[in-house]
Short mmCIF file of C-alpha atoms and ligand atoms in Angstrom, two decimals:
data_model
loop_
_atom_site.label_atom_id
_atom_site.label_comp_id
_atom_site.label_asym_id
_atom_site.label_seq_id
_atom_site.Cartn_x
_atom_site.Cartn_y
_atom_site.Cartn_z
CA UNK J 10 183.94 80.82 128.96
CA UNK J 11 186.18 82.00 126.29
CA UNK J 12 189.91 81.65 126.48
CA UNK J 13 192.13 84.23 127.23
CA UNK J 14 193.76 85.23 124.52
CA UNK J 15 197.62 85.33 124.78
CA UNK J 16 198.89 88.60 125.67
CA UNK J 17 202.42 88.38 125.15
CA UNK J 18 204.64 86.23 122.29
CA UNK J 19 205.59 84.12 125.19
CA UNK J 20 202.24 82.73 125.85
CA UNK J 21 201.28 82.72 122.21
CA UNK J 22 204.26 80.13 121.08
CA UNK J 23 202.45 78.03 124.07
CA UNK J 24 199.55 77.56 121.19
CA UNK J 25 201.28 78.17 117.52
CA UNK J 26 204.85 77.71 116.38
CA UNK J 27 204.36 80.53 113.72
CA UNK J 28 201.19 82.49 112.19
CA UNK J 29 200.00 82.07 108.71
CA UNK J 30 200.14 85.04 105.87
CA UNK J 31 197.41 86.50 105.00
CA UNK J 32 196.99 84.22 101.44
CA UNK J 33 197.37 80.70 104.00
CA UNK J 34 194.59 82.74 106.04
CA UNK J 35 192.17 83.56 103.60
CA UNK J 36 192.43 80.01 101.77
CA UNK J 37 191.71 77.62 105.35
CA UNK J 38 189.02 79.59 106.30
CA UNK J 39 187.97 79.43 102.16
CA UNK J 40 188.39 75.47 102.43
CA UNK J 41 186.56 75.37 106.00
CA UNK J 42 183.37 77.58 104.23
CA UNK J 43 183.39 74.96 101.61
CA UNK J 44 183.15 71.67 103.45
CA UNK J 45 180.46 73.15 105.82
CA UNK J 46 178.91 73.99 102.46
CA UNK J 47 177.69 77.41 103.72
CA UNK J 48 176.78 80.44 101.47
CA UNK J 49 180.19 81.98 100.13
CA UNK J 50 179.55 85.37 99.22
CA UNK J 51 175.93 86.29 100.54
CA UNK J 52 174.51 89.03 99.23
CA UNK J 53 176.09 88.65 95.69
CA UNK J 54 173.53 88.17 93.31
CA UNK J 55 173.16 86.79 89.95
CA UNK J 56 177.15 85.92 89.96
CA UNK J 57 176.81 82.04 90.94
CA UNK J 58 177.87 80.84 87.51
CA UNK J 59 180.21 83.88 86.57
CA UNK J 60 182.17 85.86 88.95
CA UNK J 61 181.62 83.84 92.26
CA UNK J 62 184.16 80.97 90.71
CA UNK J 63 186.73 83.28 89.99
CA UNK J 64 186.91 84.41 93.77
CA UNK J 65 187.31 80.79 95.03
CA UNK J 66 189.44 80.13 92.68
CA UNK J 67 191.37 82.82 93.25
CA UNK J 68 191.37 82.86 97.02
CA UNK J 69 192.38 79.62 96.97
CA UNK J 70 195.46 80.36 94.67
CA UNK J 71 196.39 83.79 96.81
CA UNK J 72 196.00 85.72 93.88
CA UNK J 73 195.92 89.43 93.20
CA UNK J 74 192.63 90.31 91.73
CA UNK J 75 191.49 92.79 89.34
CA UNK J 76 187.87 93.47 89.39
CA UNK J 77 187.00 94.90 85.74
CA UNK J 78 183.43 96.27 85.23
CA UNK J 79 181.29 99.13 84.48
CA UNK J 80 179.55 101.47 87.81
CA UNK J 81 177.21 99.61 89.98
CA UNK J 82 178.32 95.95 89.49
CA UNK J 83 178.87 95.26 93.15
CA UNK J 84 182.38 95.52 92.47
CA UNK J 85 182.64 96.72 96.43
CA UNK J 86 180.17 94.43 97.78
CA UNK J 87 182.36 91.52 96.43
CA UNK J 88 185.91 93.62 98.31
CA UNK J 89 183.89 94.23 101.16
CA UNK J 90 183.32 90.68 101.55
CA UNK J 91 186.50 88.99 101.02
CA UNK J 92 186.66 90.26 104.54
CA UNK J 93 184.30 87.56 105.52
CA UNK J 94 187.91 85.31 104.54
CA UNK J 95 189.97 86.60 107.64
CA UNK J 96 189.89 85.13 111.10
CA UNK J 97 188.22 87.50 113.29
CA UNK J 98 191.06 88.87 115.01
CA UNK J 99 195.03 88.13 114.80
CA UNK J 100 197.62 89.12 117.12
CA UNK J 101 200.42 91.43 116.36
CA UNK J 102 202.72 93.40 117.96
CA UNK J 103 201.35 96.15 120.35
CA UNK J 104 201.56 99.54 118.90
CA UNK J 105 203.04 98.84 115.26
CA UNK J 106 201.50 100.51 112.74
CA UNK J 107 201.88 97.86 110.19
CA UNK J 108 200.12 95.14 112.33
CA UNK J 109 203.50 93.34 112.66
CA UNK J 110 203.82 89.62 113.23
CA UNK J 111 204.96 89.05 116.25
CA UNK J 112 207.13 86.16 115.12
CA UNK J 113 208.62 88.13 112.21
CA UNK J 114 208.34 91.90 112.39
CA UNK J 115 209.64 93.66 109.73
CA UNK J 116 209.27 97.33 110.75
CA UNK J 117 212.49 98.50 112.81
CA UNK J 118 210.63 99.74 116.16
CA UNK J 119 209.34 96.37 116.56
CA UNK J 120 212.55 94.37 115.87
CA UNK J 121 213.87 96.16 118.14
CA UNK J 122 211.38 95.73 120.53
CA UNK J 123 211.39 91.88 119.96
CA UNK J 124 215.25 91.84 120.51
CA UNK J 125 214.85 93.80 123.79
CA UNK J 126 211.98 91.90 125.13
CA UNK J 127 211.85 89.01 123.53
CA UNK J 128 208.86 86.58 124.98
CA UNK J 129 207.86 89.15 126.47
CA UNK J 130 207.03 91.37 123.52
CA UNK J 131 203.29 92.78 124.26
CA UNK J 132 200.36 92.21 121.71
CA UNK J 133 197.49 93.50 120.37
CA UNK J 134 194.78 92.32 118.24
CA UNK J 135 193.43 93.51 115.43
CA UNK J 136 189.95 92.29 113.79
CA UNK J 137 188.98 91.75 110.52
CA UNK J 138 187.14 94.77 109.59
CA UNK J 139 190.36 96.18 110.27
CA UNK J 140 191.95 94.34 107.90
CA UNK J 141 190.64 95.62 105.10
CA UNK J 142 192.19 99.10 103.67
CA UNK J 143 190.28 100.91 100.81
CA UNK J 144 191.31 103.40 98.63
CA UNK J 145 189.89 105.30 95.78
CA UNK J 146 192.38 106.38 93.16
CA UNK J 147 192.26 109.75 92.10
CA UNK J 148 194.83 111.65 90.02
CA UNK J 149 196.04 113.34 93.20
CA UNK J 150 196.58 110.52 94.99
CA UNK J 151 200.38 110.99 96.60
CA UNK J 152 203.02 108.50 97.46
CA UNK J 153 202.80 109.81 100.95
CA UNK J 154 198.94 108.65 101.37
CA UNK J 155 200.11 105.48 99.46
CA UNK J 156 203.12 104.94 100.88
CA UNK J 157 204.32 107.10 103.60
CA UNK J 158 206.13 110.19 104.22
CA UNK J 159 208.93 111.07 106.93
CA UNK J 160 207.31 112.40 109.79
CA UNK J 161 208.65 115.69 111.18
CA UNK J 162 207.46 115.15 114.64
CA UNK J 163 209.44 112.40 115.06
CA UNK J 164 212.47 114.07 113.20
CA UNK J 165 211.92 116.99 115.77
CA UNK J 166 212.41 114.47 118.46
CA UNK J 167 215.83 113.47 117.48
CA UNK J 168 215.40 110.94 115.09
CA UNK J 169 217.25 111.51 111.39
CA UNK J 170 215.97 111.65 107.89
CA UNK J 171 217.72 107.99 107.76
CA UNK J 172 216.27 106.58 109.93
CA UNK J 173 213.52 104.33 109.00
CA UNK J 174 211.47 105.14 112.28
CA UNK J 175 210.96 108.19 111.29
CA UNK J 176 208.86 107.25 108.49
CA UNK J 177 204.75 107.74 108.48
CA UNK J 178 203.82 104.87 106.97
CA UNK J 179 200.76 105.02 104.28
CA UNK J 180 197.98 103.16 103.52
CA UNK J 181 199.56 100.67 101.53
CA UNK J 182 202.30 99.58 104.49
CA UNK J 183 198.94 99.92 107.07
CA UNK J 184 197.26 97.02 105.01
CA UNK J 185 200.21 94.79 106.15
CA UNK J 186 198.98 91.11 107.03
CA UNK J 187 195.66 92.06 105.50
CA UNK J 188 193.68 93.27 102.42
CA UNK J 189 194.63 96.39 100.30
CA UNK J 190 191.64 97.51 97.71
CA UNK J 191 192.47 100.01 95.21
CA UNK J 192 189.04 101.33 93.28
CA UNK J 193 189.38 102.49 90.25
CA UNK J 194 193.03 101.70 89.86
CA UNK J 195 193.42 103.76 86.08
CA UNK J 196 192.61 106.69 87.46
CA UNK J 197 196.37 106.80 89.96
CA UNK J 198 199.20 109.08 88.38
CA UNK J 199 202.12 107.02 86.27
CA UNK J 200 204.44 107.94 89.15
CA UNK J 201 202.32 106.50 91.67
CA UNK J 202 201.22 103.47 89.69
CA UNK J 203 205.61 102.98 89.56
CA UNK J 204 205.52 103.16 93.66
CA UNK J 205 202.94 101.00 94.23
CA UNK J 206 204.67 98.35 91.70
CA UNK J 207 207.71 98.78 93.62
CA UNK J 208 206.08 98.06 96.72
CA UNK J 209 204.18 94.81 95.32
CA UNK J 210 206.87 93.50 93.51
CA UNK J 211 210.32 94.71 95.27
CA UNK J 212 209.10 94.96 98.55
CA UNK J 213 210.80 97.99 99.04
CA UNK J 214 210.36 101.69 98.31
CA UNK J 215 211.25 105.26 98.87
CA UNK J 216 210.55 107.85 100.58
CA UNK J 217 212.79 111.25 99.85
CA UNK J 218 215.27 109.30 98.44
CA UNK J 219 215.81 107.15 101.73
CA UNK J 220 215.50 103.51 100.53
CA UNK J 221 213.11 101.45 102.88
CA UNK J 222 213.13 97.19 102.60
CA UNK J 223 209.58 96.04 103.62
CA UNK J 224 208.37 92.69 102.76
CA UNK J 225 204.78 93.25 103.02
CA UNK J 226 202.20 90.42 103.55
CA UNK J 227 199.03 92.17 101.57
CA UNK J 228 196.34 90.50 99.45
CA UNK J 229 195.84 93.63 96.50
CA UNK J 230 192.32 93.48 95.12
CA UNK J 231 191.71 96.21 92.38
CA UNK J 232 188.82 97.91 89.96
CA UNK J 233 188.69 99.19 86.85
CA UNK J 234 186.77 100.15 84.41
CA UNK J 235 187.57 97.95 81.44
CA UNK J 236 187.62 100.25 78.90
CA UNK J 237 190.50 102.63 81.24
CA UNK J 238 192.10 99.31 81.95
CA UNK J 239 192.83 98.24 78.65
CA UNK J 240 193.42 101.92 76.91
CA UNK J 241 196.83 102.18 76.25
CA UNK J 242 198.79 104.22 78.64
CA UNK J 243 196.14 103.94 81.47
CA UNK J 244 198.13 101.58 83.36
CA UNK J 245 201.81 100.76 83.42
CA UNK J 246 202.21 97.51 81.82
CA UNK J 247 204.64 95.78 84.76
CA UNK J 248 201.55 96.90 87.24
CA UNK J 249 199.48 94.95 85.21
CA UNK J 250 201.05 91.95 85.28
CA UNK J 251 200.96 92.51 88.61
CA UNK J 252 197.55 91.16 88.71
CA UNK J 253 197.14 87.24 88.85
CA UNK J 254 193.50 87.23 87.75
CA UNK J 255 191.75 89.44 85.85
CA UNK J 256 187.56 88.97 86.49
CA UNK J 257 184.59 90.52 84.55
CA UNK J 258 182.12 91.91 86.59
CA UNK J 259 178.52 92.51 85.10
CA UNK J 260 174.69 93.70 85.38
CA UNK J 261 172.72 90.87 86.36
CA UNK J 262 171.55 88.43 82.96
CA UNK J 263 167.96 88.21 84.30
CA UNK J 264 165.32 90.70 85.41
CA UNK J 265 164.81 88.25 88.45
CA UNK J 266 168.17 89.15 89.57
CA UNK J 267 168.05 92.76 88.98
CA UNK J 268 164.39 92.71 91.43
CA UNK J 269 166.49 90.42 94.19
CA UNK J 270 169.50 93.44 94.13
CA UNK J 271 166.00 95.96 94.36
CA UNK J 272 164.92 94.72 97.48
CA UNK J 273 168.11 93.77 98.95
CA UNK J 274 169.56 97.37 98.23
CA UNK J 275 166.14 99.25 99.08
CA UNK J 276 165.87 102.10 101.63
CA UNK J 277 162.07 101.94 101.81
CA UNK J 278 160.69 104.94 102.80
CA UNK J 279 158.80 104.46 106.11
CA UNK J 280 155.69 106.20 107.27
CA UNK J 281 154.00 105.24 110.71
CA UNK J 282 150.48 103.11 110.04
CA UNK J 283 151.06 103.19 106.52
CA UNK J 284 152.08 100.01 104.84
CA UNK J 285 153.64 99.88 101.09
CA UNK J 286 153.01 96.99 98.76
CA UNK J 287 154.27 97.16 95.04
CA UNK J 288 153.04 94.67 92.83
CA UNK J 289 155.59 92.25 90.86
CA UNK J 290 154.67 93.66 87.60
CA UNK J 291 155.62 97.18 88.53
CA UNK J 292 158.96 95.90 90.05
CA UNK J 293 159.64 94.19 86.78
CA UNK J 294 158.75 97.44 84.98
CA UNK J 295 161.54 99.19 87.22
CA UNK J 296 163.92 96.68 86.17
CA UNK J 297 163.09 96.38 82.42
CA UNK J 298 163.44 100.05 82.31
CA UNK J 299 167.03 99.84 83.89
CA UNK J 300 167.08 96.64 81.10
CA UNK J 301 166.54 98.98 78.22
CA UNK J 302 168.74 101.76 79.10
CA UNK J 303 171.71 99.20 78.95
CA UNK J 304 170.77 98.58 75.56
CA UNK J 305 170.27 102.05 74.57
CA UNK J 306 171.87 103.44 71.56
CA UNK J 307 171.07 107.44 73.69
CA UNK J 308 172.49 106.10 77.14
CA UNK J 309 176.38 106.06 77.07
CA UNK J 310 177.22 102.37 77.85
CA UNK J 311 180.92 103.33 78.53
CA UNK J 312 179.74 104.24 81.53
CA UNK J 313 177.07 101.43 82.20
CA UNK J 314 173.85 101.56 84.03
CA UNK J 315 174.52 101.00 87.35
CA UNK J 316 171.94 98.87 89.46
CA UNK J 317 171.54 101.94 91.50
CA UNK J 318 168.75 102.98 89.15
CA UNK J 319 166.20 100.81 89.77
CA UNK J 320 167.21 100.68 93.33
CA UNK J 321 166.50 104.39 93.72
CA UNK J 322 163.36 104.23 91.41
CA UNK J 323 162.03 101.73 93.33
CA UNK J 324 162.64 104.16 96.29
CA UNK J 325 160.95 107.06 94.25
CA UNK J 326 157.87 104.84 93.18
CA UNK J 327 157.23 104.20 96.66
CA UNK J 328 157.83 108.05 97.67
CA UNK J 329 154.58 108.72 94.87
CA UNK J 330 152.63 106.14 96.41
CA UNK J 331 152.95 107.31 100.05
CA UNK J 332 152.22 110.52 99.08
CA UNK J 333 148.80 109.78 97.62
CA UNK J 334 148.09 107.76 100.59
CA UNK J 335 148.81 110.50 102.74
CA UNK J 336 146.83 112.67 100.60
CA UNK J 337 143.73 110.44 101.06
CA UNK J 338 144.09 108.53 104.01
CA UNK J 339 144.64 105.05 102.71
CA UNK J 340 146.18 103.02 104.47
CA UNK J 341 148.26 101.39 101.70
CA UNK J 342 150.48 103.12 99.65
CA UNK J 343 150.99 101.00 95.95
CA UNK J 344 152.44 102.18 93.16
CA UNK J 345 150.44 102.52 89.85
CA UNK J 346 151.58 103.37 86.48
CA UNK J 347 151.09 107.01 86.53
CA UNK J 348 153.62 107.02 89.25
CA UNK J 349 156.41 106.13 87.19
CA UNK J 350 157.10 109.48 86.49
CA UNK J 351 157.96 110.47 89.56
CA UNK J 352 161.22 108.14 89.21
CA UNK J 353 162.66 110.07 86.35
CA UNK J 354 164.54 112.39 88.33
CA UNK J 355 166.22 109.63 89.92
CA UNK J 356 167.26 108.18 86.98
CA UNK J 357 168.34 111.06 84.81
CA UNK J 358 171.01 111.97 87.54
CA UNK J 359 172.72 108.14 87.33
CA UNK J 360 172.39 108.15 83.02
CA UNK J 361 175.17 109.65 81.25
CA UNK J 362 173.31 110.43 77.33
CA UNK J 363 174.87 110.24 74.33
CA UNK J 364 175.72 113.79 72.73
CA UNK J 365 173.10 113.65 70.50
CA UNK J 366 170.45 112.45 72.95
CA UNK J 367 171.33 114.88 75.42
CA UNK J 368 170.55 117.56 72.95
CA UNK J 369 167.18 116.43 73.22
CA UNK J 370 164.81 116.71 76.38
CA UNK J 371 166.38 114.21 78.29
CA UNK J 372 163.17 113.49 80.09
CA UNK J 373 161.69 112.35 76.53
CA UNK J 374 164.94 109.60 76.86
CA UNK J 375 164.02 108.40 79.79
CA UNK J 376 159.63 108.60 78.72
CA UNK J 377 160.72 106.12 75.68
CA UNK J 378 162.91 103.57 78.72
CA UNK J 379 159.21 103.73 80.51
CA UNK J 380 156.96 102.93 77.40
CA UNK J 381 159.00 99.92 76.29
CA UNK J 382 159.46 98.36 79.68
CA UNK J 383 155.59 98.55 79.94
CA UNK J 384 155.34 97.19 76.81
CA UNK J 385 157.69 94.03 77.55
CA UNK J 386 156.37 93.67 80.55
CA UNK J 387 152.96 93.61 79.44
CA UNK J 388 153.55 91.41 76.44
CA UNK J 389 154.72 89.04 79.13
CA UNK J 390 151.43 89.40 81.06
CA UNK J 391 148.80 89.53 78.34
CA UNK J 392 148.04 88.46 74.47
CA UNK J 393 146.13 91.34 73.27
CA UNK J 394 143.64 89.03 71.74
CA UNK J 395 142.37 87.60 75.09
CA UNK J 396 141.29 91.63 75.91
CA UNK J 397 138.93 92.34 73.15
CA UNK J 398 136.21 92.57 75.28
CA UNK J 399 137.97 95.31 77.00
CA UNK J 400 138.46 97.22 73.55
CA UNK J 401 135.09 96.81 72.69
CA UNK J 402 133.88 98.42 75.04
CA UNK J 403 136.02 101.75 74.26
CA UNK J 404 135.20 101.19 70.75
CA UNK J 405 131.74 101.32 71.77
CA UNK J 406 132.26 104.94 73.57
CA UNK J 407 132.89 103.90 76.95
CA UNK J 408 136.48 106.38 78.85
CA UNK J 409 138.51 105.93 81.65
CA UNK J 410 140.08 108.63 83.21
CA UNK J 411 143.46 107.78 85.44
CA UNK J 412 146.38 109.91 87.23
CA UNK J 413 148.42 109.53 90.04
CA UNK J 414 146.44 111.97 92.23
CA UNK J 415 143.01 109.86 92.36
CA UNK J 416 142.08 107.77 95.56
CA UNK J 417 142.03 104.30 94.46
CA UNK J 418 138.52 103.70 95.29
CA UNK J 419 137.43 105.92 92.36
CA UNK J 420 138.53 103.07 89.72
CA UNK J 421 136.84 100.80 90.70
CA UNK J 422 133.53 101.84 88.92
CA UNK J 423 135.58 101.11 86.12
CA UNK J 424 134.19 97.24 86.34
CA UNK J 425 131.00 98.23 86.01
CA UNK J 426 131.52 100.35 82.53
CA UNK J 427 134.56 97.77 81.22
CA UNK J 428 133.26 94.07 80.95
CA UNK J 429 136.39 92.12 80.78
CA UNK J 430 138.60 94.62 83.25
CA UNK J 431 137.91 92.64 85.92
CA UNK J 432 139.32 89.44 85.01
CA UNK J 433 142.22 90.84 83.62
CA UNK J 434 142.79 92.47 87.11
CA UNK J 435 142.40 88.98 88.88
CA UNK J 436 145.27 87.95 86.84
CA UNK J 437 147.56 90.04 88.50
CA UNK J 438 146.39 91.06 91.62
CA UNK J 439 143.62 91.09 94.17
CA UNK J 440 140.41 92.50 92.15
CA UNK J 441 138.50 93.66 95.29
CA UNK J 442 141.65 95.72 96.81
CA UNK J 443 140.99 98.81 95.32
CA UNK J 444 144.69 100.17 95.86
CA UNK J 445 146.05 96.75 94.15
CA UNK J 446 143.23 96.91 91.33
CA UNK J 447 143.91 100.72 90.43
CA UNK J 448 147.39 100.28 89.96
CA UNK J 449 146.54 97.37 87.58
CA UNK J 450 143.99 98.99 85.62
CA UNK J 451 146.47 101.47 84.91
CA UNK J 452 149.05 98.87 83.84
CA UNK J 453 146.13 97.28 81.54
CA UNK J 454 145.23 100.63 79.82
CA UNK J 455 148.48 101.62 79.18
CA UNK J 456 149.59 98.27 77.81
CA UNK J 457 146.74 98.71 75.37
CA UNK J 458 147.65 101.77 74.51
CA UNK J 459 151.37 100.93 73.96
CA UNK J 460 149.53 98.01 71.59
CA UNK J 461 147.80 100.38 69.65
CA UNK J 462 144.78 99.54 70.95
CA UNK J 463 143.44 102.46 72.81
CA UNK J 464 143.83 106.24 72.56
CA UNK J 465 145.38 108.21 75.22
CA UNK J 466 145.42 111.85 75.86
CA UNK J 467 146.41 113.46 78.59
CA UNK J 468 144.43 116.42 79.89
CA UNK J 469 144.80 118.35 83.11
CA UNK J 470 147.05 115.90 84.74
CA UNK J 471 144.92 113.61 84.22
CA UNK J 472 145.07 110.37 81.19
CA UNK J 473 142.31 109.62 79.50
CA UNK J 474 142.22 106.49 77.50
CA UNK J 475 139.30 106.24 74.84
ZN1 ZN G 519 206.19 97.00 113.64
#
C-alpha cells in the first residue's frame, strides 16, 4: 500500500529536515539514472556522442542551457524530457501560485500563512509534468505574461498597488521550483529580454514601478537559432551570459538515424484490413532526399531542413500506396517509385528556396532532391555492370511501362520479357510478392535511367522506359 503522503508541514518535517532545489533535484535523480545504467534520454536519436553529453553534464552542474540549432532538431523533445529529471510530485504550499516550499516560501500570502499556522500549514502536490513551463518568444511577448501584472480584482478587494499580493504572477514566477523553457529566445523584445535578466540574475523585478524581491528556484533551458543568437543585437549581451552552456543541436550524421526519427515520429495512416509495408530502400530514398536538400545550394539552409520532411513524406508515400490498394483491392499497400511524387507537396510547404530557385517551378527543386536520392541510393544497391543483361534486353527492343495507378500484379510479366529483372528483384525484396516486386522494378528502371542506361518518357501518366 502506498504511504500517505504528508498533508501538512508538520507531518512532512517527520520525514525531511528541508527539500532540495530544483538543480539538487534534477542531479540525484541524474546520478540514480546513471548507476541503474538505464536509457537517459529515450527517444533522442542520433545524439549519443554529441548533444546527449552536454545534458548530463550539464544537469549535473545545474546549469542554464541554451539549445542552439536550426527547425526540427528535437530541440523540444530534448526540453520535454528533462522532465523525466524531476521526482514525480513535490509538496508545496496549498494554493500558492509559485509552488512555494513549504520550508521557505518566498511569496508574501504564504509567509504569512506559515507564520499563522505554522506546522500546520496545508500542502499540495504538484507533479512533474507540471513542472515544466514553456514559452514561445514572440515579439509581443509582455512582461505581464513573463512576469506578472497587478491584478485589479484583487486591488478591487481592498488590497493596494503596494502590495505584493496583489500581483498576478507570470509564467516565469509560475515555473518556481521547476523548469522554465523559453523557444526561440531571439525573437523576445530588448525590454523583455532586460526583465527576464533581472529576474534570473537579481531575483527581483517590477511590476508598475512596484519593486518585488523573489528568489526564484528555476532551471532556464532556452532555443535559438544560431544564426539569431549570435547576430549582433539579437540578444542582450548580460542575458547571454546568462547561459552556463551553450549546446549545438543538429540533423542526424547518418541516414540510419534520420529512418529511426521516420518511424518513431510516423502517424501511419490506417485503413481497416489493409496492411502497409515500405521497403528499406524507399525509406532510405525519403531520407536521402531530406539528405540532399540540406546540402542544397536552392534550399535556404538558414533555415535548415527540419526532420519533419521525411517524417511527413513518409506519411504521404504511404497515403499513395493505400490509395492504389484501395483502388484495386490489394490487400497491401507498398510504396513504389512512381509514388514519390505524391510527397512533394509535403515537402515544398517545410523548404524555404533560395530567391533564385524559387523563381523557378519549385516542384522542378524538389524533382532534382528525388532523382539524386534514387541515384545514391541505388548506387548503394547496384553496380550497373552486374545489370547488363537487363539493358540488353531494352537494347534489343523489349519496354516496360510503369505508373503509380497499375495493380501490382501487372509487372510481373515483366520477368518473362527482362532476363536478369528477376534476380535483381531478389536482392531487395521478395520476387514472388507482386506488391514488393513492382515497387522494385520501378526502383531498378529508374536507377538505370538515372545511370544513363535506359530511356524514359513519360506518356499519359504513365513511364515508359525503353
Ligand atoms: Zn506562495
Amino acid at each position: 500500500m502506498a504511504k500517505q503522503k504528508p498533508k501538512t508541514l508538520g507531518e512532512l518535517k517527520r520525514k525531511s529536515a528541508r527539500l532540495p532545489d530544483v538543480r539538487e533535484e534534477m542531479r540525484s535523480n541524474l546520478i540514480k539514472k546513471l548507476e541503474k545504467k538505464g536509457p537517459l534520454f529515450p527517444g533522442l536519436i542520433g545524439y549519443d556522442e554529441t548533444v546527449k553529453p552536454g545534458l548530463v553534464n550539464a544537469i549535473l552542474c545545474g546549469h542554464n542551457i541554451i539549445l542552439l540549432g536550426e527547425r526540427g532538431q528535437g530541440k523540444s523533445r530534448i526540453i520535454r524530457s528533462m522532465v523525466d529529471f524531476l521526482d514525480e510530485d513535490i509538496p508545496a504550499v496549498a494554493g500558492c501560485p509559485i509552488n512555494d516550499d513549504p520550508f521557505r516560501p518566498i511569496c508574501v500570502d504564504c509567509k504569512q500563512k506559515l507564520s499563522e499556522l505554522g506546522d500546520e500549514l496545508p500542502l499540495t502536490y504538484i507533479p512533474k509534468n507540471r513542472r515544466l513551463v514553456e514559452k514561445l518568444a514572440t515579439s509581443d511577448v509582455s512582461t505581464a505574461d513573463l512576469i506578472g501584472e497587478v491584478d485589479p480584482i484583487k486591488i478591487a478587494r481592498g488590497r493596494t498597488l503596494d502590495d505584493e499580493s496583489a500581483i498576478h504572477f507570470g509564467l516565469v514566477p509560475r515555473a518556481n521550483r521547476g523548469i522554465f523553457a523559453v523557444n526561440e529566445l531571439p525573437d523576445l523584445a530588448e525590454k523583455i529580454q532586460v526583465a527576464f535578466f533581472n529576474i534570473m540574475e537579481e531575483n527581483d523585478f517590477q511590476i508598475k514601478g512596484f519593486p518585488v524581491r523573489l528568489p526564484l528556484d528555476i532551471l532556464i533551458v532556452a532555443t535559438a537559432n544560431p544564426e539569431d543568437y549570435t547576430s549582433r543585437g539579437r540578444i542582450i549581451t548580460p542575458l547571454k551570459d546568462r547561459f552556463d552552456v551553450q549546446l549545438r543541436t543538429h540533423y542526424p550524421l547518418e541516414k540510419k538515424h534520420e529512418i529511426d526519427i521516420m518511424e518513431q515520429e510516423v502517424r501511419r495512416p490506417v485503413v481497416d484490413g489493409l496492411e502497409t509495408h515500405v521497403p528499406q530502400f524507399i525509406k532510405e530514398i525519403l531520407a536521402e532526399m531530406t539528405f540532399q536538400a540540406r546540402s542544397s545550394p536552392d534550399v535556404n539552409q538558414h533555415s535548415g531542413v527540419s526532420c519533419r520532411v521525411s517524417i511527413r513524406s513518409y506519411e504521404a508515400i504511404m497515403g499513395s500506396a493505400l490509395r492504389r490498394s484501395l483502388d484495386y483491392g490489394e490487400k497491401r499497400a507498398v510504396p513504389r517509385i512512381t509514388d514519390i511524387e505524391s510527397t512533394y507537396p509535403a515537402i515544398l510547404g517545410k523548404l524555404e528556396l533560395e530567391y533564385e530557385a524559387a523563381d523557378r517551378n519549385d516542384g522542378e527543386v524538389v524533382e532534382n532532391l528525388a532523382k539524386r536520392a534514387i541515384k545514391v541510393v541505388f548506387d548503394a544497391y547496384f553496380k550497373v555492370d552486374n545489370l547488363s543483361s537487363i539493358v540488353d534486353s531494352f537494347q534489343n527492343g523489349a519496354a516496360a511501362e510503369v505508373s503509380q495507378f497499375l495493380p501490382s500484379e501487372e509487372y510481373m510479366d515483366g520477368y518473362d520479357v527482362i532476363p536478369g529483372l528477376r534476380n535483381a528483384v531478389q536482392t531487395l525484396v521478395d520476387p514472388d510478392s507482386p506488391d514488393e516486386a513492382s515497387s522494385a522494378m520501378e526502383f531498378i528502371l529508374e536507377g538505370l535511367h538515372l545511370s544513363n542506361k535506359l530511356n524514359r518518357q513519360v506518356k499519359d501518366k504513365k513511364i515508359v522506359y525503353k
